[in-house]
């Protein structure tokens, strides 16, 4: 979008928050970059230039605006709606791959040379992978500086910097303030006084593009929660996290203009990855205006969108975990699926300590490697389902079935469909909730078919698929609206 100058100028002059994260406004005279909704008086048109990423702005020598704090914008929805190499690279960078494995590791995961990755990212984002990762480190550093009382040395290494000097230089270059000045400014403005409910946790806010309907989002996560791994407590969805450097527990609660987040981590280097995975799980970088605008074009679907706009697709923090749970949920009730998953957790999950003394989180969901050792005869499942589960676990454990934010959606579908016991429903629900394909569709799902019939839509899978062509590329969101017509607990925010 940043190449459409007239459209960008209109968005800046109207202070349209819908475009925050889509592009950034760099002011040539002040050398400051802002989000489109910046409350300051808009600069003259001839002094504006538009860039696709905060990293591109920083690389071009612009510093972040102190009023609108553009580095804290929601992420661009483009990277979650596309499956090409650039989008997959962006999802991996957000997940900390460059910090952990370097640019060569990123290129290997994408199946390209480092030169090709550099070229493609620079062409589309105006910055290479190192600059993009640096911008992410700066954002994490700011978050820790403003919302915690951690010593600056701890902040530097938790944010992913290799030295305190690099940390200081980057913070000064990006924000035109030293780390201590940034903390003092935040405390003066009241941004540094978010005391966590539980001692030892980090409290922060996760922004999103309005509107956001929390009912099906948190309702789905709470209703399908696996005991010991997930729970709904005191108005928040809580769960354990398996992270690259350690483990964590997160508490997420819906608020009118943000998601409240409290994180307890055994290793602070996991902070950026934990935030990224929570945003991914809650689909916080979605563009509800684009999604709902497309779905409103169908006159039979439009009333559902008008009644409760801003539905998101509830995802997962671990694609392999969700694939296992999808198999356990084949042709059984939600309660039965939770029971099967809870038994696996008790037998094979890794114990963790819940930082909340009143909490009920006890384990991480077992890894594929841990499940590879299970005895299928001890599973209270039909024989064919046992074979499906053990085959899946084996493929996940040996790496022959890679599932993650960087997955090629169509290639993953081919691999999943080749497994015994995998049909269209299981493959598509994994594509929707584990891989994040916004166009995944479940025409054979009983709830979808029942809702379609009540609305006057075609109710047979083939006919419904044909009608849903007009909903593309947002059919996964259409499924959420169709599911929401039912009284099932997944559609209601828990009391």
Coordinates of C-alpha atoms in Angstrom, one line a residue:
X1 CA 0.0 0.0 0.0
X2 CA 2.9 2.4 0.8
X3 CA 3.4 3.0 -3.0
X4 CA -0.1 4.5 -3.3
X5 CA 0.8 8.0 -2.2
X6 CA -2.6 9.6 -2.6
X7 CA -4.2 6.9 -0.4
X8 CA -1.5 7.1 2.2
X9 CA -1.9 10.9 2.4
X10 CA -5.6 10.6 2.9
X11 CA -5.1 8.1 5.7
X12 CA -2.6 10.3 7.4
X13 CA -4.7 13.5 7.1
X14 CA -7.8 11.7 8.5
X15 CA -5.6 10.0 11.2
X16 CA -7.1 6.6 10.2
X17 CA -6.0 4.0 12.8
X18 CA -7.1 1.2 10.5
X19 CA -3.9 1.7 8.5
X20 CA -1.5 1.5 11.5
X21 CA 1.0 -1.2 10.7
X22 CA 0.2 -1.2 7.0
X23 CA 2.7 1.6 6.3
X24 CA 4.7 4.3 8.1
X25 CA 5.0 8.0 7.4
X26 CA 8.5 9.4 7.4
X27 CA 8.8 13.2 7.7
X28 CA 11.8 14.5 5.6
X29 CA 12.2 17.7 7.6
X30 CA 12.1 16.3 11.1
X31 CA 13.6 12.9 10.3
X32 CA 10.8 11.3 12.4
X33 CA 8.5 8.4 11.4
X34 CA 5.0 8.0 12.6
X35 CA 2.0 5.7 12.4
X36 CA -0.9 7.0 10.1
X37 CA -3.0 7.8 13.1
X38 CA -0.4 10.0 14.8
X39 CA -2.3 12.8 16.8
X40 CA 0.3 15.4 15.8
X41 CA -0.6 18.0 13.1
X42 CA 0.0 16.2 9.8
X43 CA 3.1 17.4 7.9
X44 CA 3.0 19.0 4.5
X45 CA 2.4 16.5 1.7
X46 CA 5.7 17.4 0.1
X47 CA 7.5 16.5 3.3
X48 CA 6.0 13.1 3.6
X49 CA 7.4 9.8 2.3
X50 CA 6.0 6.4 3.0
X51 CA 7.8 3.2 3.9
X52 CA 6.6 -0.3 4.4
X53 CA 8.2 -1.2 7.8
X54 CA 9.6 0.4 10.9
X55 CA 12.9 -1.3 10.0
X56 CA 13.0 0.5 6.7
X57 CA 12.4 3.8 8.5
X58 CA 15.2 3.1 11.0
X59 CA 17.5 2.0 8.2
X60 CA 16.9 5.3 6.3
X61 CA 17.8 7.3 9.4
X62 CA 14.4 8.2 10.8
X63 CA 13.6 7.9 14.5
X64 CA 10.4 6.9 16.1
X65 CA 7.8 9.6 17.0
X66 CA 7.5 10.1 20.8
X67 CA 3.8 10.8 20.6
X68 CA 2.4 8.0 18.5
X69 CA 5.1 5.4 19.2
X70 CA 4.9 3.7 15.8
X71 CA 7.1 0.8 16.8
X72 CA 4.1 -0.4 19.0
X73 CA 1.6 -0.6 16.1
X74 CA -0.2 -3.9 15.4
X75 CA 1.8 -5.9 12.8
X76 CA 0.9 -5.7 9.1
X77 CA -1.9 -8.1 8.4
X78 CA -0.3 -8.9 5.0
X79 CA 2.1 -11.4 6.5
X80 CA -0.6 -13.6 7.9
X81 CA -2.8 -13.5 4.8
X82 CA -0.1 -14.7 2.4
X83 CA 1.9 -17.9 1.9
X84 CA 4.8 -16.6 -0.3
X85 CA 8.4 -16.6 0.8
X86 CA 8.4 -13.0 2.1
X87 CA 5.3 -13.6 4.3
X88 CA 6.8 -16.8 5.6
X89 CA 10.1 -15.0 6.3
X90 CA 8.3 -12.3 8.2
X91 CA 6.5 -14.8 10.4
X92 CA 9.8 -16.5 11.1
X93 CA 11.6 -13.3 12.0
X94 CA 8.7 -12.4 14.4
X95 CA 9.3 -15.8 15.9
X96 CA 12.9 -15.0 16.6
X97 CA 14.6 -17.3 14.1
X98 CA 17.1 -14.7 12.9
X99 CA 18.2 -14.0 16.5
X100 CA 18.6 -17.7 17.2
X101 CA 19.9 -19.1 13.9
X102 CA 21.0 -16.1 11.9
X103 CA 20.2 -15.2 8.3
X104 CA 21.6 -18.6 7.1
X105 CA 19.1 -20.4 9.4
X106 CA 16.2 -18.3 8.0
X107 CA 17.2 -19.0 4.4
X108 CA 17.5 -22.8 5.1
X109 CA 14.0 -22.9 6.6
X110 CA 12.7 -21.1 3.5
X111 CA 14.6 -23.2 1.0
X112 CA 16.4 -20.2 -0.5
X113 CA 19.9 -18.8 -0.5
X114 CA 20.7 -16.0 1.9
X115 CA 21.2 -13.7 -1.1
X116 CA 17.7 -14.5 -2.4
X117 CA 16.1 -13.9 1.0
X118 CA 18.0 -10.5 1.3
X119 CA 16.9 -9.4 -2.1
X120 CA 13.2 -10.4 -1.7
X121 CA 12.9 -8.7 1.7
X122 CA 14.7 -5.5 0.6
X123 CA 12.5 -5.3 -2.5
X124 CA 9.2 -5.5 -0.6
X125 CA 10.1 -4.1 2.9
X126 CA 13.0 -1.8 2.3
X127 CA 15.1 -3.7 4.8
X128 CA 16.9 -7.0 5.0
X129 CA 16.4 -9.7 7.7
X130 CA 19.0 -8.3 10.1
X131 CA 17.4 -4.8 10.0
X132 CA 14.0 -6.3 10.6
X133 CA 15.2 -8.4 13.5
X134 CA 17.0 -5.3 14.9
X135 CA 13.7 -3.3 14.8
X136 CA 12.0 -6.1 16.6
X137 CA 14.7 -6.2 19.3
X138 CA 14.3 -2.4 19.7
X139 CA 10.6 -2.8 20.2
X140 CA 11.1 -5.5 22.8
X141 CA 13.7 -3.4 24.6
X142 CA 11.3 -0.5 24.8
X143 CA 8.6 -2.8 26.2
X144 CA 10.8 -4.1 28.9
X145 CA 12.3 -0.6 29.7
X146 CA 8.8 0.9 30.1
X147 CA 6.9 -1.9 31.8
X148 CA 9.4 -3.5 34.1
X149 CA 12.0 -2.6 36.7
X150 CA 14.6 -5.0 35.3
X151 CA 18.2 -3.7 35.3
X152 CA 19.2 -2.4 31.9
X153 CA 21.7 -5.2 31.4
X154 CA 19.0 -7.8 31.9
X155 CA 16.8 -5.8 29.5
X156 CA 19.5 -5.8 26.8
X157 CA 20.1 -9.5 26.8
X158 CA 16.4 -10.4 27.2
X159 CA 15.6 -8.3 24.1
X160 CA 18.2 -10.2 22.1
X161 CA 21.1 -7.8 22.0
X162 CA 24.6 -9.3 22.1
X163 CA 26.1 -6.5 24.1
X164 CA 25.0 -3.6 26.4
X165 CA 26.8 -1.1 24.1
X166 CA 24.8 -2.3 21.0
X167 CA 21.6 -2.1 23.1
X168 CA 22.4 1.5 24.2
X169 CA 23.4 2.6 20.7
X170 CA 20.2 1.0 19.1
X171 CA 17.8 2.6 21.7
X172 CA 19.4 6.0 21.2
X173 CA 19.3 5.7 17.4
X174 CA 15.7 4.5 17.2
X175 CA 14.1 6.5 20.0
X176 CA 16.5 9.5 20.3
X177 CA 16.6 8.8 24.1
X178 CA 18.9 6.8 26.3
X179 CA 17.3 3.7 28.0
X180 CA 17.1 5.5 31.3
X181 CA 15.5 8.5 29.7
X182 CA 13.0 6.3 28.0
X183 CA 12.1 4.7 31.4
X184 CA 11.8 8.0 33.1
X185 CA 9.6 9.4 30.3
X186 CA 7.3 6.4 30.6
X187 CA 7.0 6.6 34.3
X188 CA 6.1 10.3 34.0
X189 CA 3.4 9.5 31.5
X190 CA 2.1 6.7 33.6
X191 CA 3.0 4.0 31.1
X192 CA 5.6 2.4 33.5
X193 CA 3.2 1.7 36.3
X194 CA 1.4 -1.5 35.2
X195 CA 1.9 -3.6 38.3
X196 CA 1.4 -7.3 37.4
X197 CA -1.3 -9.2 39.4
X198 CA 1.2 -12.0 40.1
X199 CA 4.7 -11.1 41.4
X200 CA 7.5 -12.1 39.1
X201 CA 5.5 -11.7 35.9
X202 CA 5.7 -9.0 33.2
X203 CA 2.5 -7.1 32.5
X204 CA 2.0 -5.5 29.0
X205 CA -0.6 -4.6 26.5
X206 CA -1.2 -6.3 23.1
X207 CA -2.7 -3.8 20.6
X208 CA -5.1 -4.8 17.8
X209 CA -7.1 -3.2 15.0
X210 CA -10.7 -2.6 16.1
X211 CA -13.2 -4.0 16.1
X212 CA -12.4 -7.2 17.9
X213 CA -15.2 -9.6 19.1
X214 CA -13.8 -11.6 22.0
X215 CA -16.7 -14.0 22.3
X216 CA -15.7 -16.8 19.9
X217 CA -12.0 -16.1 20.3
X218 CA -11.7 -16.6 24.0
X219 CA -14.8 -18.8 24.1
X220 CA -13.2 -21.3 21.8
X221 CA -9.9 -21.4 23.7
X222 CA -11.6 -21.7 27.0
X223 CA -14.2 -24.4 26.0
X224 CA -11.5 -26.6 24.4
X225 CA -8.9 -26.0 27.1
X226 CA -6.9 -29.1 28.1
X227 CA -6.8 -29.4 31.9
X228 CA -3.3 -28.8 33.3
X229 CA -2.2 -27.0 30.1
X230 CA -4.9 -24.3 29.7
X231 CA -7.6 -22.8 31.9
X232 CA -10.0 -19.9 32.1
X233 CA -9.6 -18.1 35.5
X234 CA -10.6 -14.7 36.8
X235 CA -11.6 -13.4 33.4
X236 CA -8.4 -14.5 31.6
X237 CA -7.3 -17.4 29.4
X238 CA -4.2 -18.9 30.8
X239 CA -1.8 -21.5 29.4
X240 CA 1.7 -23.0 29.5
X241 CA 4.2 -22.3 26.8
X242 CA 7.1 -24.3 25.4
X243 CA 9.7 -21.8 24.2
X244 CA 13.1 -22.0 22.6
X245 CA 15.1 -21.2 25.8
X246 CA 12.7 -22.3 28.5
X247 CA 9.1 -22.4 29.5
X248 CA 6.4 -19.9 30.3
X249 CA 2.9 -19.2 31.5
X250 CA 0.8 -16.5 29.9
X251 CA -2.5 -14.9 31.1
X252 CA -4.5 -13.1 28.4
X253 CA -7.6 -11.1 29.1
X254 CA -9.8 -9.0 26.7
X255 CA -10.0 -5.3 27.3
X256 CA -11.9 -2.6 25.3
X257 CA -8.9 -1.3 23.4
X258 CA -6.2 -4.0 24.0
X259 CA -5.5 -7.5 25.3
X260 CA -4.0 -7.6 28.8
X261 CA -1.1 -9.9 28.9
X262 CA 0.9 -11.2 31.9
X263 CA 3.9 -13.4 31.2
X264 CA 6.0 -15.5 33.5
X265 CA 9.1 -16.8 31.8
X266 CA 12.0 -19.0 33.0
X267 CA 14.3 -17.3 30.5
X268 CA 13.7 -13.6 29.5
X269 CA 15.3 -14.2 26.1
X270 CA 11.9 -15.9 25.2
X271 CA 9.9 -12.6 25.7
X272 CA 9.8 -11.6 22.0
X273 CA 8.9 -15.1 20.9
X274 CA 6.2 -15.5 23.6
X275 CA 4.6 -12.2 22.6
X276 CA 4.7 -13.1 18.9
X277 CA 3.0 -16.5 19.6
X278 CA 0.3 -15.0 21.7
X279 CA -0.5 -12.4 19.0
X280 CA -0.6 -15.2 16.5
X281 CA -2.9 -17.3 18.7
X282 CA -5.3 -14.4 19.1
X283 CA -5.0 -13.3 15.5
X284 CA -4.3 -9.8 16.6
X285 CA -2.7 -8.6 13.4
X286 CA -5.8 -9.3 11.3
X287 CA -7.5 -6.5 9.4
X288 CA -11.2 -6.7 10.4
X289 CA -12.2 -4.0 8.0
X290 CA -11.0 -6.0 5.0
X291 CA -12.3 -9.3 6.2
X292 CA -15.8 -8.0 7.2
X293 CA -16.1 -5.8 4.1
X294 CA -15.6 -8.9 1.9
X295 CA -18.0 -11.1 3.9
X296 CA -20.7 -8.4 3.9
X297 CA -20.9 -8.7 0.2
X298 CA -22.9 -11.9 0.6
X299 CA -26.5 -10.8 1.6
X300 CA -27.1 -14.0 3.6
X301 CA -23.8 -13.6 5.6
X302 CA -24.0 -9.8 6.0
X303 CA -26.5 -9.9 9.0
X304 CA -24.1 -12.1 11.0
X305 CA -21.2 -9.7 10.3
X306 CA -23.3 -6.6 11.2
X307 CA -24.5 -8.2 14.4
X308 CA -21.0 -8.9 15.8
X309 CA -18.2 -7.6 13.6
X310 CA -14.5 -8.3 14.2
X311 CA -14.5 -12.0 14.8
X312 CA -11.0 -13.5 14.8
X313 CA -9.8 -17.1 14.1
X314 CA -8.6 -18.7 17.3
X315 CA -5.2 -20.3 16.6
X316 CA -2.6 -22.0 18.6
X317 CA 0.9 -21.4 20.0
X318 CA 2.2 -24.8 18.8
X319 CA 1.2 -26.3 15.5
X320 CA 2.3 -29.8 16.4
X321 CA 0.3 -29.7 19.6
X322 CA -2.8 -28.7 17.7
X323 CA -2.4 -31.4 15.0
X324 CA -2.4 -34.0 17.8
X325 CA -5.4 -32.5 19.4
X326 CA -7.2 -32.4 16.0
X327 CA -6.8 -36.1 15.7
X328 CA -8.0 -36.7 19.3
X329 CA -11.1 -34.6 18.4
X330 CA -12.1 -36.6 15.3
X331 CA -15.8 -37.6 15.6
X332 CA -16.1 -37.0 19.3
X333 CA -17.5 -34.3 21.5
X334 CA -15.5 -31.4 22.8
X335 CA -15.5 -32.9 26.3
X336 CA -14.3 -36.2 25.1
X337 CA -11.4 -34.6 23.1
X338 CA -10.4 -32.7 26.3
X339 CA -10.4 -35.9 28.3
X340 CA -8.2 -37.7 25.7
X341 CA -5.8 -34.8 25.6
X342 CA -5.7 -34.5 29.4
X343 CA -4.6 -38.2 29.7
X344 CA -1.7 -37.6 27.3
X345 CA -0.7 -34.6 29.3
X346 CA -0.7 -36.5 32.6
X347 CA 1.2 -39.4 31.2
X348 CA 3.7 -37.6 28.9
X349 CA 3.7 -33.9 29.7
X350 CA 6.5 -32.0 31.3
X351 CA 5.7 -30.6 34.7
X352 CA 5.8 -26.9 35.2
X353 CA 5.2 -24.6 38.2
X354 CA 2.2 -22.2 38.0
X355 CA 3.3 -18.7 39.2
X356 CA -0.3 -18.1 40.4
X357 CA -0.8 -20.0 43.7
X358 CA -4.5 -20.3 42.9
X359 CA -3.9 -21.5 39.3
X360 CA -4.4 -24.9 37.9
X361 CA -1.6 -25.2 35.3
X362 CA 0.6 -28.1 35.9
X363 CA 2.2 -29.3 32.6
X364 CA 3.4 -28.5 29.1
X365 CA 1.6 -30.3 26.4
X366 CA 3.8 -33.3 25.5
X367 CA 6.2 -32.8 22.5
X368 CA 6.1 -35.1 19.5
X369 CA 9.3 -36.7 20.7
X370 CA 7.8 -37.5 24.1
X371 CA 4.6 -38.9 22.4
X372 CA 6.7 -41.0 20.0
X373 CA 7.4 -43.3 22.9
X374 CA 3.8 -43.9 23.9
X375 CA 2.2 -47.3 23.8
X376 CA -0.8 -47.2 21.4
X377 CA -2.5 -50.1 23.2
X378 CA -2.9 -47.9 26.3
X379 CA -4.8 -45.2 24.3
X380 CA -8.6 -45.3 24.9
X381 CA -9.2 -44.8 21.2
X382 CA -10.5 -47.0 18.4
X383 CA -7.8 -48.9 16.7
X384 CA -7.9 -46.9 13.5
X385 CA -7.6 -43.6 15.5
X386 CA -4.6 -45.0 17.3
X387 CA -2.9 -45.7 14.0
X388 CA -3.7 -42.2 12.8
X389 CA -2.3 -40.6 16.0
X390 CA 0.9 -42.7 16.1
X391 CA 1.6 -42.1 12.4
X392 CA 1.1 -38.4 12.9
X393 CA 3.3 -38.3 16.0
X394 CA 6.1 -40.2 14.2
X395 CA 6.1 -37.8 11.3
X396 CA 6.2 -34.8 13.6
X397 CA 8.9 -36.3 15.7
X398 CA 11.3 -37.2 12.9
X399 CA 10.7 -33.9 11.1
X400 CA 9.2 -35.4 7.9
X401 CA 6.1 -33.4 8.6
X402 CA 7.2 -29.8 9.4
X403 CA 4.3 -27.7 10.8
X404 CA 4.7 -24.1 11.9
X405 CA 4.2 -20.5 11.1
X406 CA 6.6 -20.8 8.1
X407 CA 4.7 -23.8 6.5
X408 CA 3.8 -23.7 2.9
X409 CA 0.0 -24.2 3.3
X410 CA -0.6 -26.2 0.2
X411 CA 2.4 -28.4 0.6
X412 CA 1.3 -29.1 4.2
X413 CA -2.1 -30.0 3.0
X414 CA -0.7 -32.6 0.6
X415 CA 1.4 -34.2 3.4
X416 CA -1.5 -34.3 5.9
X417 CA -3.9 -35.8 3.4
X418 CA -1.4 -38.5 2.7
X419 CA -1.5 -39.7 6.3
X420 CA -3.9 -42.6 7.2
X421 CA -7.1 -41.4 8.8
X422 CA -6.8 -37.8 7.6
X423 CA -9.7 -36.4 5.7
X424 CA -10.7 -32.9 4.5
X425 CA -12.1 -31.8 7.9
X426 CA -8.9 -32.7 9.9
X427 CA -6.6 -31.2 7.3
X428 CA -8.6 -28.0 6.9
X429 CA -9.0 -27.4 10.7
X430 CA -5.2 -27.8 11.1
X431 CA -4.6 -25.4 8.1
X432 CA -7.0 -22.9 9.8
X433 CA -6.0 -23.0 13.4
X434 CA -2.4 -24.3 13.4
X435 CA -1.0 -23.0 10.1
X436 CA -3.0 -19.8 10.0
X437 CA -4.4 -20.0 6.4
X438 CA -7.2 -17.4 6.4
X439 CA -8.9 -19.2 3.5
X440 CA -9.2 -22.6 5.1
X441 CA -12.7 -23.9 4.8
X442 CA -14.8 -26.7 6.5
X443 CA -17.8 -27.3 4.2
X444 CA -18.4 -30.8 5.7
X445 CA -18.4 -29.6 9.3
X446 CA -21.7 -30.3 11.0
X447 CA -21.9 -26.9 12.7
X448 CA -21.1 -25.1 9.4
X449 CA -23.7 -27.1 7.5
X450 CA -26.4 -26.6 10.1
X451 CA -25.8 -22.8 10.1
X452 CA -25.7 -22.6 6.4
X453 CA -29.1 -24.4 6.2
X454 CA -30.7 -22.0 8.7
X455 CA -29.4 -19.0 6.8
X456 CA -30.6 -20.2 3.4
X457 CA -27.2 -21.0 2.1
X458 CA -26.5 -24.3 0.4
X459 CA -25.9 -27.0 3.0
X460 CA -24.2 -29.7 0.9
X461 CA -20.3 -29.5 0.9
X462 CA -20.0 -29.1 -2.8
X463 CA -22.7 -26.5 -3.2
X464 CA -21.5 -24.6 -0.1
X465 CA -17.9 -24.6 -1.4
X466 CA -19.2 -23.1 -4.7
X467 CA -21.1 -20.4 -2.9
X468 CA -18.2 -19.6 -0.6
X469 CA -16.0 -18.7 -3.6
X470 CA -17.2 -15.1 -3.1
X471 CA -15.9 -15.1 0.5
X472 CA -12.3 -15.8 -0.5
X473 CA -9.6 -15.2 0.7
X474 CA -11.4 -15.0 4.1
X475 CA -13.3 -18.3 4.3
X476 CA -11.8 -19.2 7.7
X477 CA -13.4 -16.0 9.1
X478 CA -16.7 -17.0 7.5
X479 CA -16.5 -20.3 9.4
X480 CA -16.3 -18.3 12.7
X481 CA -19.5 -16.3 11.8
X482 CA -21.3 -19.5 10.8
X483 CA -20.2 -21.3 14.0
X484 CA -21.4 -18.4 16.1
X485 CA -25.0 -19.1 15.2
X486 CA -24.9 -22.1 17.5
X487 CA -25.3 -22.1 21.3
X488 CA -22.1 -24.2 21.8
X489 CA -19.8 -22.8 24.6
X490 CA -17.1 -22.1 22.1
X491 CA -19.2 -19.1 21.0
X492 CA -19.5 -17.4 24.3
X493 CA -17.1 -15.6 26.6
X494 CA -17.0 -17.6 29.8
X495 CA -18.6 -16.0 32.9

